[in-house]
Tab-separated table of C-alpha atoms in Angstrom:
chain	number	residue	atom	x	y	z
A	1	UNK	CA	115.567	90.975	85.557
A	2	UNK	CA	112.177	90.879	86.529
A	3	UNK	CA	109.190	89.718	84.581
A	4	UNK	CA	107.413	92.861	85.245
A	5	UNK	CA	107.264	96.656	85.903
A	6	UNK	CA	105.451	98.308	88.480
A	7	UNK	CA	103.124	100.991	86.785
A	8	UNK	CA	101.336	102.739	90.283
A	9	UNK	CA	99.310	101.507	93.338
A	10	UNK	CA	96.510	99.954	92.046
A	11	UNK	CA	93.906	99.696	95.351
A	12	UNK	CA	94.321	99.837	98.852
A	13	UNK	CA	91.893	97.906	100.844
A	14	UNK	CA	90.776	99.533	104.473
A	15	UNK	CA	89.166	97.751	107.381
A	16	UNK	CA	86.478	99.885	108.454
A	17	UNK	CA	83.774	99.874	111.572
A	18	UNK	CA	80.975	101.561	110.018
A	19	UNK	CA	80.766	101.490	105.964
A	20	UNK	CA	78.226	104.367	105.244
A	21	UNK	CA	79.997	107.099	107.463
A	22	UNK	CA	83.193	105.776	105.776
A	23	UNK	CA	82.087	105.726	102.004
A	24	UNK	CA	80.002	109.579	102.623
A	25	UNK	CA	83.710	110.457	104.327
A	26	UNK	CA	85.686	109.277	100.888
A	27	UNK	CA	83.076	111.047	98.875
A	28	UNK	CA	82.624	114.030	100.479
A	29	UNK	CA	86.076	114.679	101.447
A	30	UNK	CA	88.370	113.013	98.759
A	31	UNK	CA	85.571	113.427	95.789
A	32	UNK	CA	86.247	109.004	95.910
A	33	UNK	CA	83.192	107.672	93.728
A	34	UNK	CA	81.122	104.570	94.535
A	35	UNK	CA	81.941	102.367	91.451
A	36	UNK	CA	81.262	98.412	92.521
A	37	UNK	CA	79.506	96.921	95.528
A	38	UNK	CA	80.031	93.501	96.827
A	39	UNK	CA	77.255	93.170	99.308
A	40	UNK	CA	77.943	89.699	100.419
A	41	UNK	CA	81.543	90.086	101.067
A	42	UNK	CA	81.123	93.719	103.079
A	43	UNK	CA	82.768	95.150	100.173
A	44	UNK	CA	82.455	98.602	98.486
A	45	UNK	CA	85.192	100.005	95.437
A	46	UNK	CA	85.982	103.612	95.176
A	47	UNK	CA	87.245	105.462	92.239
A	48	UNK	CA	90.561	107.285	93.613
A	49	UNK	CA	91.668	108.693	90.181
A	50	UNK	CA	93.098	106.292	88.540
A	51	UNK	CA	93.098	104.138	91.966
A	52	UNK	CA	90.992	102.834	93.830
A	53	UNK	CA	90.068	102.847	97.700
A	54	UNK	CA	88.406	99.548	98.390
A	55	UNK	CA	86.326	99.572	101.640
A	56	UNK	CA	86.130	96.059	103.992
A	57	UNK	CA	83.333	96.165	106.691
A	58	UNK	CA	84.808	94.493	110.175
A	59	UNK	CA	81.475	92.643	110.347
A	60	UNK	CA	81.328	91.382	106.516
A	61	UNK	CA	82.881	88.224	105.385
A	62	UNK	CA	86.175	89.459	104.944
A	63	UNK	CA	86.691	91.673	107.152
A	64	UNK	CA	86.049	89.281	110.013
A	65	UNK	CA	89.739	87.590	109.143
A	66	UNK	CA	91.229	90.785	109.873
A	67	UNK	CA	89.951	90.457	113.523
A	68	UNK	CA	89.443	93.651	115.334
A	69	UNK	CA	89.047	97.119	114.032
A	70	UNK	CA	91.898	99.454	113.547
A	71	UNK	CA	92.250	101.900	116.333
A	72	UNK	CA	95.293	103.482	118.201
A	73	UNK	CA	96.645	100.289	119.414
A	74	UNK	CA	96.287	98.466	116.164
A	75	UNK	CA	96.476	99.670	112.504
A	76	UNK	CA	95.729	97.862	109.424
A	77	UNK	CA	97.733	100.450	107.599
A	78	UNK	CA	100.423	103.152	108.848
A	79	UNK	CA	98.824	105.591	106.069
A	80	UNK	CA	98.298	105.522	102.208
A	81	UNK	CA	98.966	108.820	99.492
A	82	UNK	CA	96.522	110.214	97.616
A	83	UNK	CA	98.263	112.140	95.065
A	84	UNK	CA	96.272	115.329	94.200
A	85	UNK	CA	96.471	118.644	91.683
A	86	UNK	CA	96.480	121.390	92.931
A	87	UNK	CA	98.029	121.628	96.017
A	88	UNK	CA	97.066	124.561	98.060
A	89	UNK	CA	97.575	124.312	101.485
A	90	UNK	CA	95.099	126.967	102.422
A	91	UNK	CA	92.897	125.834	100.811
A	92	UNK	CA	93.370	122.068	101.477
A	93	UNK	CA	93.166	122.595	105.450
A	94	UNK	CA	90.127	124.761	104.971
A	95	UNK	CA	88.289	122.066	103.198
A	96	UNK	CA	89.503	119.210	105.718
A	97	UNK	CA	88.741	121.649	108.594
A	98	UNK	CA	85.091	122.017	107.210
A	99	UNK	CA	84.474	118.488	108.090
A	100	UNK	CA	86.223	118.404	111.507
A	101	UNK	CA	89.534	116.808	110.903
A	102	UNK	CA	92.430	117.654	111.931
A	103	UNK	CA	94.942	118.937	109.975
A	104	UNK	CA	98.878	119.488	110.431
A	105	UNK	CA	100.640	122.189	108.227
A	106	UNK	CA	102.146	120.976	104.764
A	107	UNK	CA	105.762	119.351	104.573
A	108	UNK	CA	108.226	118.658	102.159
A	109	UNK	CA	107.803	114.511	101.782
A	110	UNK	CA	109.665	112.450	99.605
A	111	UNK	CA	107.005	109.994	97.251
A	112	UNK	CA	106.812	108.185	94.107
A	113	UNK	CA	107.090	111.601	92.179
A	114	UNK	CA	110.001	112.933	93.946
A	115	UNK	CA	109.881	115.241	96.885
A	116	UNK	CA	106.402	117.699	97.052
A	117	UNK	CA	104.602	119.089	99.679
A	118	UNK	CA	101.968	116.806	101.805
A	119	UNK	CA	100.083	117.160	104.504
A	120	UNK	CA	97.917	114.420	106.381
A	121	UNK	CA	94.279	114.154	108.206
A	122	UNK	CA	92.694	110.680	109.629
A	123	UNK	CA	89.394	109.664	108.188
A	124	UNK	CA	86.479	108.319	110.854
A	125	UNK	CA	87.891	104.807	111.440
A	126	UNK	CA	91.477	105.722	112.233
A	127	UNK	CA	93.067	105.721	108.766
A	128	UNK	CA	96.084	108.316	108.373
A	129	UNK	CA	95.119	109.748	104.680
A	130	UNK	CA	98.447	111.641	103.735
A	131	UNK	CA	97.691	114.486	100.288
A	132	UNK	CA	100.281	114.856	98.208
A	133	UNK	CA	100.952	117.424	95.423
A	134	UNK	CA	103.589	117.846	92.532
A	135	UNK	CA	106.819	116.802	92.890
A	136	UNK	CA	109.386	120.009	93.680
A	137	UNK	CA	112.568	118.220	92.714
């Protein structure tokens, strides 16, 4: 028996090259909000509904342990989930389309809900952002 449950992701952290294009990406795209900044670190927190996206810059005082910036030979991550309501793939891929991404059509993916449909985009620095709707099943 364990001493704990798990209750939900709490944070993920991201290694990023450039930290303004990557906190107007969160915000613009995902509707993230700025809520803590850790100048000395090269650290900025994002509101992610009830999780948060923290952002490391590769330059900043952590982010220099990580070494070199994720890219297509190296990733930090392989992707996180954002789960969102409502899930409308039209409408989803016109939005991500509006800022450039690109965008593959939704699939049935299994996640911590059960199975729903998802689709994913990458934001600037490499970063596979999978969306995630309602569970189906």
């Amino acid at each position: 028996m364990h001493p704990f449950i798990i209750q939900h992701i709490d944070h993920i952290v991201l290694r990023v090259e450039n930290m303004q294009r990557s906190i107007e990406f969160y915000q613009l795209v995902f509707g993230a909000e700025v809520v803590k900044r850790q100048e000395k670190l090269g650290l900025v927190h994002l509101r992610a509904g009830t999780s948060m996206i923290d952002l490391v810059d590769i330059d900043g005082e952590i982010g220099r342990k990580g070494g070199a910036a994720a890219g297509s030979e190296r990733r930090n991550v392989d992707h996180f989930c954002l789960r969102i309501e409502p899930f409308d793939e039209q409408v989803l891929i016109a939005h991500l389309q509006s800022f450039g991404l690109t965008v593959e059509k939704a699939a049935l993916r299994f996640g911590a809900e059960g199975s729903g449909l998802s689709l994913y985009c990458f934001d600037p620095d490499g970063n596979q952002v999978e969306l995630k709707g309602a569970s189906e099943t």
